[in-house]
CSV table of C-alpha atoms and ligand atoms in Angstrom, one decimal:
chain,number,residue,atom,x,y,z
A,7,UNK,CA,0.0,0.0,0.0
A,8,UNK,CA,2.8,2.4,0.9
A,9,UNK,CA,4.3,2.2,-2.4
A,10,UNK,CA,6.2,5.4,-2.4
A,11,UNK,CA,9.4,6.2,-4.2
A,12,UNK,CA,10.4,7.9,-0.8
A,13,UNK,CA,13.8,9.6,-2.1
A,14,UNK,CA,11.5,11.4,-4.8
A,15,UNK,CA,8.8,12.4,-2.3
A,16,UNK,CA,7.4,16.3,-2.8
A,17,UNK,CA,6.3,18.2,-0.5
A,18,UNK,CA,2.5,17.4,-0.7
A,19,UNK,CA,-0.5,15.7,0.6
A,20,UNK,CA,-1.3,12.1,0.3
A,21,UNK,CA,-3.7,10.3,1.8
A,22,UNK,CA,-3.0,8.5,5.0
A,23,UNK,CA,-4.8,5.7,7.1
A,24,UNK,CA,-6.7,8.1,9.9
A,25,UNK,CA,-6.5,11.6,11.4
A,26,UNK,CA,-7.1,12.5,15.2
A,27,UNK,CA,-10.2,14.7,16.2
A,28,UNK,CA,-11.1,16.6,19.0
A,29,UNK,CA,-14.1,19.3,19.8
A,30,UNK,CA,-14.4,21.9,22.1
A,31,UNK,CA,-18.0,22.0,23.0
A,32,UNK,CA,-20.0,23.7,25.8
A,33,UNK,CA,-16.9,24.9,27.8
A,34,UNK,CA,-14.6,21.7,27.4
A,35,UNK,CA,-12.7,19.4,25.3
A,36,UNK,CA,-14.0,16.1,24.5
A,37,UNK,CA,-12.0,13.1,23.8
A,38,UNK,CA,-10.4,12.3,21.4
A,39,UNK,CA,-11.7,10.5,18.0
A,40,UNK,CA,-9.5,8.8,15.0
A,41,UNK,CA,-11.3,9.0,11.8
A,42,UNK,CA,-10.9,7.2,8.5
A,43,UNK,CA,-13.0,10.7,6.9
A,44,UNK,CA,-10.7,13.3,4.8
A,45,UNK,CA,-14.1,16.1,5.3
A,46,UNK,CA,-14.9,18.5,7.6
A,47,UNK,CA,-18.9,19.0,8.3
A,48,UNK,CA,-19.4,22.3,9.1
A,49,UNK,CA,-22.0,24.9,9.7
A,50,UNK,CA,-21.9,27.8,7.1
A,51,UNK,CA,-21.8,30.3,9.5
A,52,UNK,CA,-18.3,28.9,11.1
A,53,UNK,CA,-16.1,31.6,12.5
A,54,UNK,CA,-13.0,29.8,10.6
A,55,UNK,CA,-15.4,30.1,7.2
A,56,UNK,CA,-15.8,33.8,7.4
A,57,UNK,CA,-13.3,35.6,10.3
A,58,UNK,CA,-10.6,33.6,9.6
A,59,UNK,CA,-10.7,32.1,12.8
A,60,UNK,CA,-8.0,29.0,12.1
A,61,UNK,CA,-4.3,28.4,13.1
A,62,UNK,CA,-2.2,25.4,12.0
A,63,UNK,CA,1.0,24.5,13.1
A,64,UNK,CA,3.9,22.0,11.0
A,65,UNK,CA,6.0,19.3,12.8
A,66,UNK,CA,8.0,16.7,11.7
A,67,UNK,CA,8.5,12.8,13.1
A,68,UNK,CA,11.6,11.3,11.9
A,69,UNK,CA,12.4,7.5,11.0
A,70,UNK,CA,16.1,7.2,12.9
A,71,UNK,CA,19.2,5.3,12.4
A,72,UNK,CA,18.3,2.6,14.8
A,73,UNK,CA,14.7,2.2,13.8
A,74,UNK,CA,13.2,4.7,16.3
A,75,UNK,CA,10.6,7.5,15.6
A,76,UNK,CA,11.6,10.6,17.0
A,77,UNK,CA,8.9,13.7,16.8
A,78,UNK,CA,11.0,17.2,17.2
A,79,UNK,CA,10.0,19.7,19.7
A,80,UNK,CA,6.6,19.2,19.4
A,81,UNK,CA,6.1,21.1,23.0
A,82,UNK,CA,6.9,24.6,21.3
A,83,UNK,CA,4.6,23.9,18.5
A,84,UNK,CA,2.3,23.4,21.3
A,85,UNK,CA,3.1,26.5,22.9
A,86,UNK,CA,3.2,28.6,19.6
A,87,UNK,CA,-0.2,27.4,18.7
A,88,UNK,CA,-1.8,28.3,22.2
A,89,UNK,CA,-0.2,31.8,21.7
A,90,UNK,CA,-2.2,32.0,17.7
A,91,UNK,CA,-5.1,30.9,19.4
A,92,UNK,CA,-5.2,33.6,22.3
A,93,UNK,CA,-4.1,35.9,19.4
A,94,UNK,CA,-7.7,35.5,17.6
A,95,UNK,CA,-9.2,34.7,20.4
A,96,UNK,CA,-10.0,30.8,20.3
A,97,UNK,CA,-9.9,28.3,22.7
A,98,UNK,CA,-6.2,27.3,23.1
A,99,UNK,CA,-5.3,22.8,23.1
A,100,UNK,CA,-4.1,22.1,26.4
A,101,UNK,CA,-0.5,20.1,26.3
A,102,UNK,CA,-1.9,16.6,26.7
A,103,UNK,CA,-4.7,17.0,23.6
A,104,UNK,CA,-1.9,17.9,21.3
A,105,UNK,CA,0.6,15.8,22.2
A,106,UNK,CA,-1.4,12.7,22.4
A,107,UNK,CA,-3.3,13.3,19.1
A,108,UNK,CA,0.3,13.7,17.2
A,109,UNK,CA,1.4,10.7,18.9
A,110,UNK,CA,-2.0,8.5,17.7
A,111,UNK,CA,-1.9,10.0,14.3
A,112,UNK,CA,1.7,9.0,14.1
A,113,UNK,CA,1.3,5.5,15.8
A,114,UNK,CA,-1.7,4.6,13.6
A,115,UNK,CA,0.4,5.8,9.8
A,116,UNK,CA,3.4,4.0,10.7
A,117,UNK,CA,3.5,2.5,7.3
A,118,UNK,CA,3.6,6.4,6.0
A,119,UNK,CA,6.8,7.1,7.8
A,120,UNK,CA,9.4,7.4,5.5
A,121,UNK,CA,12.3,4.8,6.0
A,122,UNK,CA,15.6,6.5,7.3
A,123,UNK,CA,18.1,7.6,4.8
A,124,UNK,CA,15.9,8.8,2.3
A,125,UNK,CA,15.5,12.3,3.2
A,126,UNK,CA,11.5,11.7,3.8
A,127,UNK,CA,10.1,12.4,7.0
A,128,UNK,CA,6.3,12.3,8.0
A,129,UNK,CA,4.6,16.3,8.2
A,130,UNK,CA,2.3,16.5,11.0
A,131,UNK,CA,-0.5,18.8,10.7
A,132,UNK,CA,-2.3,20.1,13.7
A,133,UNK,CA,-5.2,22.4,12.8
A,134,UNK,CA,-7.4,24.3,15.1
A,135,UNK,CA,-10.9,26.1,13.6
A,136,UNK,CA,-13.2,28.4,15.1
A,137,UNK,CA,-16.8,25.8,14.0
A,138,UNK,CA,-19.4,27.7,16.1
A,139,UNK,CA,-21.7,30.0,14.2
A,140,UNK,CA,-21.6,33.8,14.3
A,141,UNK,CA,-22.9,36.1,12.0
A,142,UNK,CA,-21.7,39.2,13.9
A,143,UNK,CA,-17.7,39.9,14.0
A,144,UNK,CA,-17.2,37.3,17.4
A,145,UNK,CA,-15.1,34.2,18.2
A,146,UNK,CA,-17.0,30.7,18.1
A,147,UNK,CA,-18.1,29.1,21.0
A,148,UNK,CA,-16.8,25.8,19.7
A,149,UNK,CA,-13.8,24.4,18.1
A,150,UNK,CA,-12.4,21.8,16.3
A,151,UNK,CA,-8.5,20.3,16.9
A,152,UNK,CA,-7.3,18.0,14.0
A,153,UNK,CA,-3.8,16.3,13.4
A,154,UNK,CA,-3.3,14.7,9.9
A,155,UNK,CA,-0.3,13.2,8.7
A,156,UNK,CA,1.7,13.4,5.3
A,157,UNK,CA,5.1,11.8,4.3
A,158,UNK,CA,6.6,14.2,2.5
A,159,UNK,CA,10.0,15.2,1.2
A,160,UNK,CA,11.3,18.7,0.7
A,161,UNK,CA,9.9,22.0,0.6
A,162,UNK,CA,11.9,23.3,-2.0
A,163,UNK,CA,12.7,21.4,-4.9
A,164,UNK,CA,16.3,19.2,-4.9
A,165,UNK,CA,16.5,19.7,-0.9
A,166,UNK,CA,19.4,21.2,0.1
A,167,UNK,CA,20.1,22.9,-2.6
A,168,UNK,CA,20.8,26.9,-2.5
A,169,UNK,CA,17.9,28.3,-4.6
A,170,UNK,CA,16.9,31.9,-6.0
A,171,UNK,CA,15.0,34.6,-4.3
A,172,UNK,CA,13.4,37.7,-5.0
A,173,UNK,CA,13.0,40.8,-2.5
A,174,UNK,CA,9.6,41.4,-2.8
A,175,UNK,CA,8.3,45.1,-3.1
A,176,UNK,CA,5.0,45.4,-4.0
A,177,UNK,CA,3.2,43.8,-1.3
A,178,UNK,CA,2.9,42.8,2.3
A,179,UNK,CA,2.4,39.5,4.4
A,180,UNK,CA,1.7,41.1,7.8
A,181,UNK,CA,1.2,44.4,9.2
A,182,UNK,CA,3.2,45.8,12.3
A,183,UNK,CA,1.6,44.7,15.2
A,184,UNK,CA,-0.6,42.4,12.8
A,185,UNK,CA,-1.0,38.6,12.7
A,186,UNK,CA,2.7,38.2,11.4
A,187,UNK,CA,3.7,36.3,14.7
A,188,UNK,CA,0.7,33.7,14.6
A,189,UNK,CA,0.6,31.1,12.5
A,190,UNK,CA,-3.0,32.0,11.1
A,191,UNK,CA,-3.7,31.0,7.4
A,192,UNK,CA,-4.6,34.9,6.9
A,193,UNK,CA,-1.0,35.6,6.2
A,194,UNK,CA,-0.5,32.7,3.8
A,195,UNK,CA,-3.5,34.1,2.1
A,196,UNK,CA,-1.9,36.9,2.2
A,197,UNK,CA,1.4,35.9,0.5
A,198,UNK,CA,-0.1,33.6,-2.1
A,199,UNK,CA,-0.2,36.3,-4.9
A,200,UNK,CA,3.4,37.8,-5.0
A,201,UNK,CA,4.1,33.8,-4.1
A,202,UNK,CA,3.5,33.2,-7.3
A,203,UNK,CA,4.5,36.2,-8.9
A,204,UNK,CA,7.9,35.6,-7.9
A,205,UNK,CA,8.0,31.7,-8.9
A,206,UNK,CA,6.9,32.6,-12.5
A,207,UNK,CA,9.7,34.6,-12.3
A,208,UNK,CA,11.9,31.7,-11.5
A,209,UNK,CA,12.5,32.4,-8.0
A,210,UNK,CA,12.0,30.1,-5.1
A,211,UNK,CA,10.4,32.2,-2.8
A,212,UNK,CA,9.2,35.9,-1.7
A,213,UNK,CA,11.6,37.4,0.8
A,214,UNK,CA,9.8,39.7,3.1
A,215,UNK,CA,10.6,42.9,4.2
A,216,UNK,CA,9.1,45.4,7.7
A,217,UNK,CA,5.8,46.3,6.4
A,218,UNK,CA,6.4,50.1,7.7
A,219,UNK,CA,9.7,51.2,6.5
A,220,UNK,CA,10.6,48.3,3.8
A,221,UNK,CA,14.1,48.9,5.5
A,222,UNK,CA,14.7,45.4,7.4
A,223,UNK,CA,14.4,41.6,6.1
A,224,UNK,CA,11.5,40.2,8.2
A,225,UNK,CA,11.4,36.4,6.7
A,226,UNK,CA,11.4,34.3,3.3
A,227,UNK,CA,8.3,32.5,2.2
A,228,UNK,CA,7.6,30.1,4.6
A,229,UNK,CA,11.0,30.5,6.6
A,230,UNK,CA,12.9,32.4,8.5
A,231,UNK,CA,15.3,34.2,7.0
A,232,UNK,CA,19.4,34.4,8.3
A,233,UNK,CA,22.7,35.3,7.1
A,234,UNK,CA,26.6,34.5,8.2
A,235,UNK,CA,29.4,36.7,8.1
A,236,UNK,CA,32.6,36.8,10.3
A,237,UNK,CA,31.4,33.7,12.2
A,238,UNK,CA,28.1,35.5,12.9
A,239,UNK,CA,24.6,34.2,12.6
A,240,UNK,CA,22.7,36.7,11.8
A,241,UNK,CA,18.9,36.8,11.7
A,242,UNK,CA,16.2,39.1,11.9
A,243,UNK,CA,14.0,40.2,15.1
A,244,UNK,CA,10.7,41.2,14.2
A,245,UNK,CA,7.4,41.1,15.7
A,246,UNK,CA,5.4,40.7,12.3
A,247,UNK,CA,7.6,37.2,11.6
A,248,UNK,CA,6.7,34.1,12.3
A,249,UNK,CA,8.6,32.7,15.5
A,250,UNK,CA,10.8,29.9,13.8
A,251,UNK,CA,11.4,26.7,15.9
A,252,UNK,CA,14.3,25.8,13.2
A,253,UNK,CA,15.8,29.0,14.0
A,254,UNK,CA,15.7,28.7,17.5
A,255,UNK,CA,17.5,25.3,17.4
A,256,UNK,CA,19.7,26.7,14.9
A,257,UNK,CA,20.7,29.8,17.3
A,258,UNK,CA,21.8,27.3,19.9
A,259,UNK,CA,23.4,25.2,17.2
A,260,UNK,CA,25.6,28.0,15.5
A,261,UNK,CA,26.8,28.8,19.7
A,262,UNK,CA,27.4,24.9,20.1
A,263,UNK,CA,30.1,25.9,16.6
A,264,UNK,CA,31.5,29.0,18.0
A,265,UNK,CA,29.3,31.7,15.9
A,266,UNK,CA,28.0,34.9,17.6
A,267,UNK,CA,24.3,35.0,17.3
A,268,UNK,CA,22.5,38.7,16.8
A,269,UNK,CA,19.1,39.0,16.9
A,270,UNK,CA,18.4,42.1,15.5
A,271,UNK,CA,17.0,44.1,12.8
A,272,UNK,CA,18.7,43.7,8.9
A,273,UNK,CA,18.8,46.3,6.8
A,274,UNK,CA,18.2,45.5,3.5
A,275,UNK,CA,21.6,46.9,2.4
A,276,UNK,CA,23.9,44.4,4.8
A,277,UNK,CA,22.8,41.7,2.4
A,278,UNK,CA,25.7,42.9,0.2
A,279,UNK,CA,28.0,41.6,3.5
A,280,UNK,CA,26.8,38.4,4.0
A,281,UNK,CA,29.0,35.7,3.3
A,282,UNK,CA,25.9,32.9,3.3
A,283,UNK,CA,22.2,33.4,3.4
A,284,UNK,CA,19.6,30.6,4.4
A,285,UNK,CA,16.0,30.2,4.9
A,286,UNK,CA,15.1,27.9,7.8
A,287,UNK,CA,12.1,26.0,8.9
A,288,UNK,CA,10.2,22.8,9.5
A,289,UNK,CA,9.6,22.0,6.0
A,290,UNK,CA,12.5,24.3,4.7
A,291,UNK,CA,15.2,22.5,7.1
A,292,UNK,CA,18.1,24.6,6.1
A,293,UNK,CA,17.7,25.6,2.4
A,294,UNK,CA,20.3,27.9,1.2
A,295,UNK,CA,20.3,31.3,-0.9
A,296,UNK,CA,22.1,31.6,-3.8
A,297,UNK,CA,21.3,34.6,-4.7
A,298,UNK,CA,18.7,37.7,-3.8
A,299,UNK,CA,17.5,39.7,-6.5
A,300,UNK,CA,16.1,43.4,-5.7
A,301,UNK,CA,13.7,44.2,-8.0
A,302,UNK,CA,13.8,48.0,-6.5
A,303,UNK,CA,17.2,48.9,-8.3
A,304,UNK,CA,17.7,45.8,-9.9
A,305,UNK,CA,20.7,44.2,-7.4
A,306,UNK,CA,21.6,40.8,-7.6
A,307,UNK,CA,23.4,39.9,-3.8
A,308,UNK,CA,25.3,36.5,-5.2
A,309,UNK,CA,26.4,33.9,-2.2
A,310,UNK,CA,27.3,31.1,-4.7
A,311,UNK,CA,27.0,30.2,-8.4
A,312,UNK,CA,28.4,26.5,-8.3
A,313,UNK,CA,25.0,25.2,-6.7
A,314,UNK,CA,27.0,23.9,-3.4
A,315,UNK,CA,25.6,25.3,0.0
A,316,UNK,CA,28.9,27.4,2.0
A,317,UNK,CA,30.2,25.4,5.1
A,318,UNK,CA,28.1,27.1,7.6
A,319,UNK,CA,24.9,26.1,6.7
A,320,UNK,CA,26.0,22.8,5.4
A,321,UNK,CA,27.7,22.4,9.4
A,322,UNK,CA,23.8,23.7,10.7
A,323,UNK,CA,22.3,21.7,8.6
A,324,UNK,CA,24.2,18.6,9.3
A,325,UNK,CA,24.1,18.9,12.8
A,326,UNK,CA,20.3,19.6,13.3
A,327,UNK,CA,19.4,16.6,10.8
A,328,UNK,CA,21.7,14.3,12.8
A,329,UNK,CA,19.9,15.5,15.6
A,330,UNK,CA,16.6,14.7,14.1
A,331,UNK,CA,17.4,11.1,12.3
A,332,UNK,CA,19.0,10.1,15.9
A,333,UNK,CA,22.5,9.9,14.7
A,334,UNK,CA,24.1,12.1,17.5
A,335,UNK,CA,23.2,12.3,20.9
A,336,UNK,CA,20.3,14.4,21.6
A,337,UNK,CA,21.9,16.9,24.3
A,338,UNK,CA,18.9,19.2,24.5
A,339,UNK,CA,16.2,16.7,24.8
A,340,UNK,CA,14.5,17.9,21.3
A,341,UNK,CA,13.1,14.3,20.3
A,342,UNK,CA,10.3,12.4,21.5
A,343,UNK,CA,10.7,9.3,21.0
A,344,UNK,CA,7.0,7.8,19.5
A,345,UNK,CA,7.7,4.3,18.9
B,406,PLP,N1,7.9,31.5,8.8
B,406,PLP,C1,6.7,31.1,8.3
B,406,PLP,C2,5.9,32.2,7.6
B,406,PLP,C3,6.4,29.8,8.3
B,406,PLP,O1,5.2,29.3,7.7
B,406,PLP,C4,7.2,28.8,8.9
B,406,PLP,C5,6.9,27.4,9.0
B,406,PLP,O2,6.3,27.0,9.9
B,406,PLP,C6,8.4,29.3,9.5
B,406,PLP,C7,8.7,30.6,9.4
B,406,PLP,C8,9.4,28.3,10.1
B,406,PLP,O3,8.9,28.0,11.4
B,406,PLP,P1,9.3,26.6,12.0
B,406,PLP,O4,10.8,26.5,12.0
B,406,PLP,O5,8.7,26.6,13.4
B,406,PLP,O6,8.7,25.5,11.1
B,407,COI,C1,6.2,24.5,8.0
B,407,COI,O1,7.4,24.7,7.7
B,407,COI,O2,5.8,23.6,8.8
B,407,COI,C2,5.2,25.3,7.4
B,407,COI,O3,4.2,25.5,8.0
B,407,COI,C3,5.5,25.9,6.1
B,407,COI,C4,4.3,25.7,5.2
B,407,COI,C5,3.3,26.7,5.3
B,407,COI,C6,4.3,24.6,4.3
């Protein structure tokens, strides 16, 4: 049944054996339900339908060397998706909901975990919607928590490979003080027409810039965006970006190497001083830039033309995978082990 040519796996949806469910109903959560049903029912008057009440989150379980299934820091997609939730006001999953519907989704699509060395891994999906009617502008009274599963392979095509992107100058994904932090599908919306724009183009993805000024980088797509120079990781603090668990781990990582992390704001100009750039995030791992193009006075920022990635990121991205895939000892107690 599982018949997949794993190393060749895109980065897309295919159907699984069940997905975990659980409602919010009169003041509590219920238990939770496995369901063999792709579909939502829904009343047409749900919140998520028409106010854009909805937050999803992105995690990844991991097939390791010794046969193990390790799920990465699923605990601060927890937390980040209580914090979307109190952000649009809907009723955030308590710890054990979330946790134990990743772990059933995972334990009951074993077969759909992608077998180690292939550079597979399964996507887990937790979604949270606002199902309760309104009419007026108000947040649901009830809720709906669902984790799906989907082996998938990378984000951007050919893995890590450093790819193109394009500064992007006519448009915005987030506002200052906006939803930019949460992971609400109103930004993706948001991003989904210069998205394309710039992959007809021929670049890779949209890189971001502060909404007020268009001064500083915010973030790249569906990353986070950082560069290297004189053993520096570099990367942007914003409050309209999304907060990147791959960039966290990838702070403490470059420190484990000896780089000096900054957390700051980048002007749009130091790109002409980096020595690497990178895009980092659950689905994006580590994929590195090549090059930036500025559509605004036409500047191309080149960080390599031979298609290999520079040693930093290839030393981050080594070390967090290794992490992941249980080749290395876990010093900062990132993996759950599943099964
Ligand atoms: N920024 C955006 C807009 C994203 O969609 C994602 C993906 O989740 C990220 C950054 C990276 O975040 P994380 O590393 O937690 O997956
Ligand atoms: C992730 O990296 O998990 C994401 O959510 C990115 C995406 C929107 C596909």
């Amino acid at each position: 049944m599982t018949n997949f040519d794993w190393k060749n796996l895109e980065f897309g949806y295919q159907k699984t054996n069940i997905n975990v469910r659980c409602y919010f109903k009169n003041g509590k959560w219920g238990d939770l339900e496995s369901t063999t049903s792709e579909t939502i029912p829904m009343h047409i008057s749900a919140t998520c339908l028409h106010y854009g009440q909805e937050a999803f989150e992105g995690l990844k379980a991991f097939r390791g060397k010794d046969g193990k299934v390790r799920l990465f820091r699923w605990e601060e997609n927890c937390k980040r998706m209580a914090d979307t939730a109190r952000g649009i006001l809907m009723e955030p999953v308590p710890e054990e909901i979330f946790f134990e519907a990743c772990k059933q989704a995972i334990l009951q699509n074993q077969e759909f975990i992608p077998p180690y060395g292939t550079g597979a891994s399964l996507y887990v999906r937790p979604l949270l919607i606002g199902t309760g009617p309104q009419i007026g502008v108000k947040p649901a009274g009830e809720y709906l928590f669902v984790v799906f599963v989907t082996p998938v392979g990378p984000y951007f095509k050919g893995g890590f490979k450093p790819v193109k992107v394009q500064i992007e100058r006519d448009s915005d994904r987030a506002a200052p003080r906006g939803t930019g932090k949460y992971k609400v599908g109103g930004n993706y919306a948001a991003s989904l027409a210069a998205g394309r724009r710039v992959q007809q183009a021929g670049y890779a993805a949209a890189l971001y810039l502060d909404a007020r000024e268009k001064k500083y980088i915010d973030e790249c797509g569906p990353a986070n965006f950082f560069g290297i120079k004189d053993n520096k990781y570099i990367t942007p603090l914003s409050d309209s970006i999304l907060p990147s668990i791959t960039n966290k781990s990838l702070m403490i990582l470059a420190k484990e190497e000896g780089l000096t992390v900054e957390q700051r704001k980048v002007p749009v100009e130091e790109l002409a001083t980096f020595e690497e750039c990178g895009e980092c995030g659950t689905a994006a791992v580590i994929t590195p830039i090549a090059l930036i193009n500025d559509p605004a006075n036409n500047t191309e920022y080149t960080y390599c033309t031979d298609g290999i990635a520079g040693p930093v990121c290839t030393k981050l991205y080594k070390k967090l995978t290794a992490i992941q895939l249980g080749e290395t000892e876990d010093t900062h107690n990132w993996n759950t082990i599943i099964c």
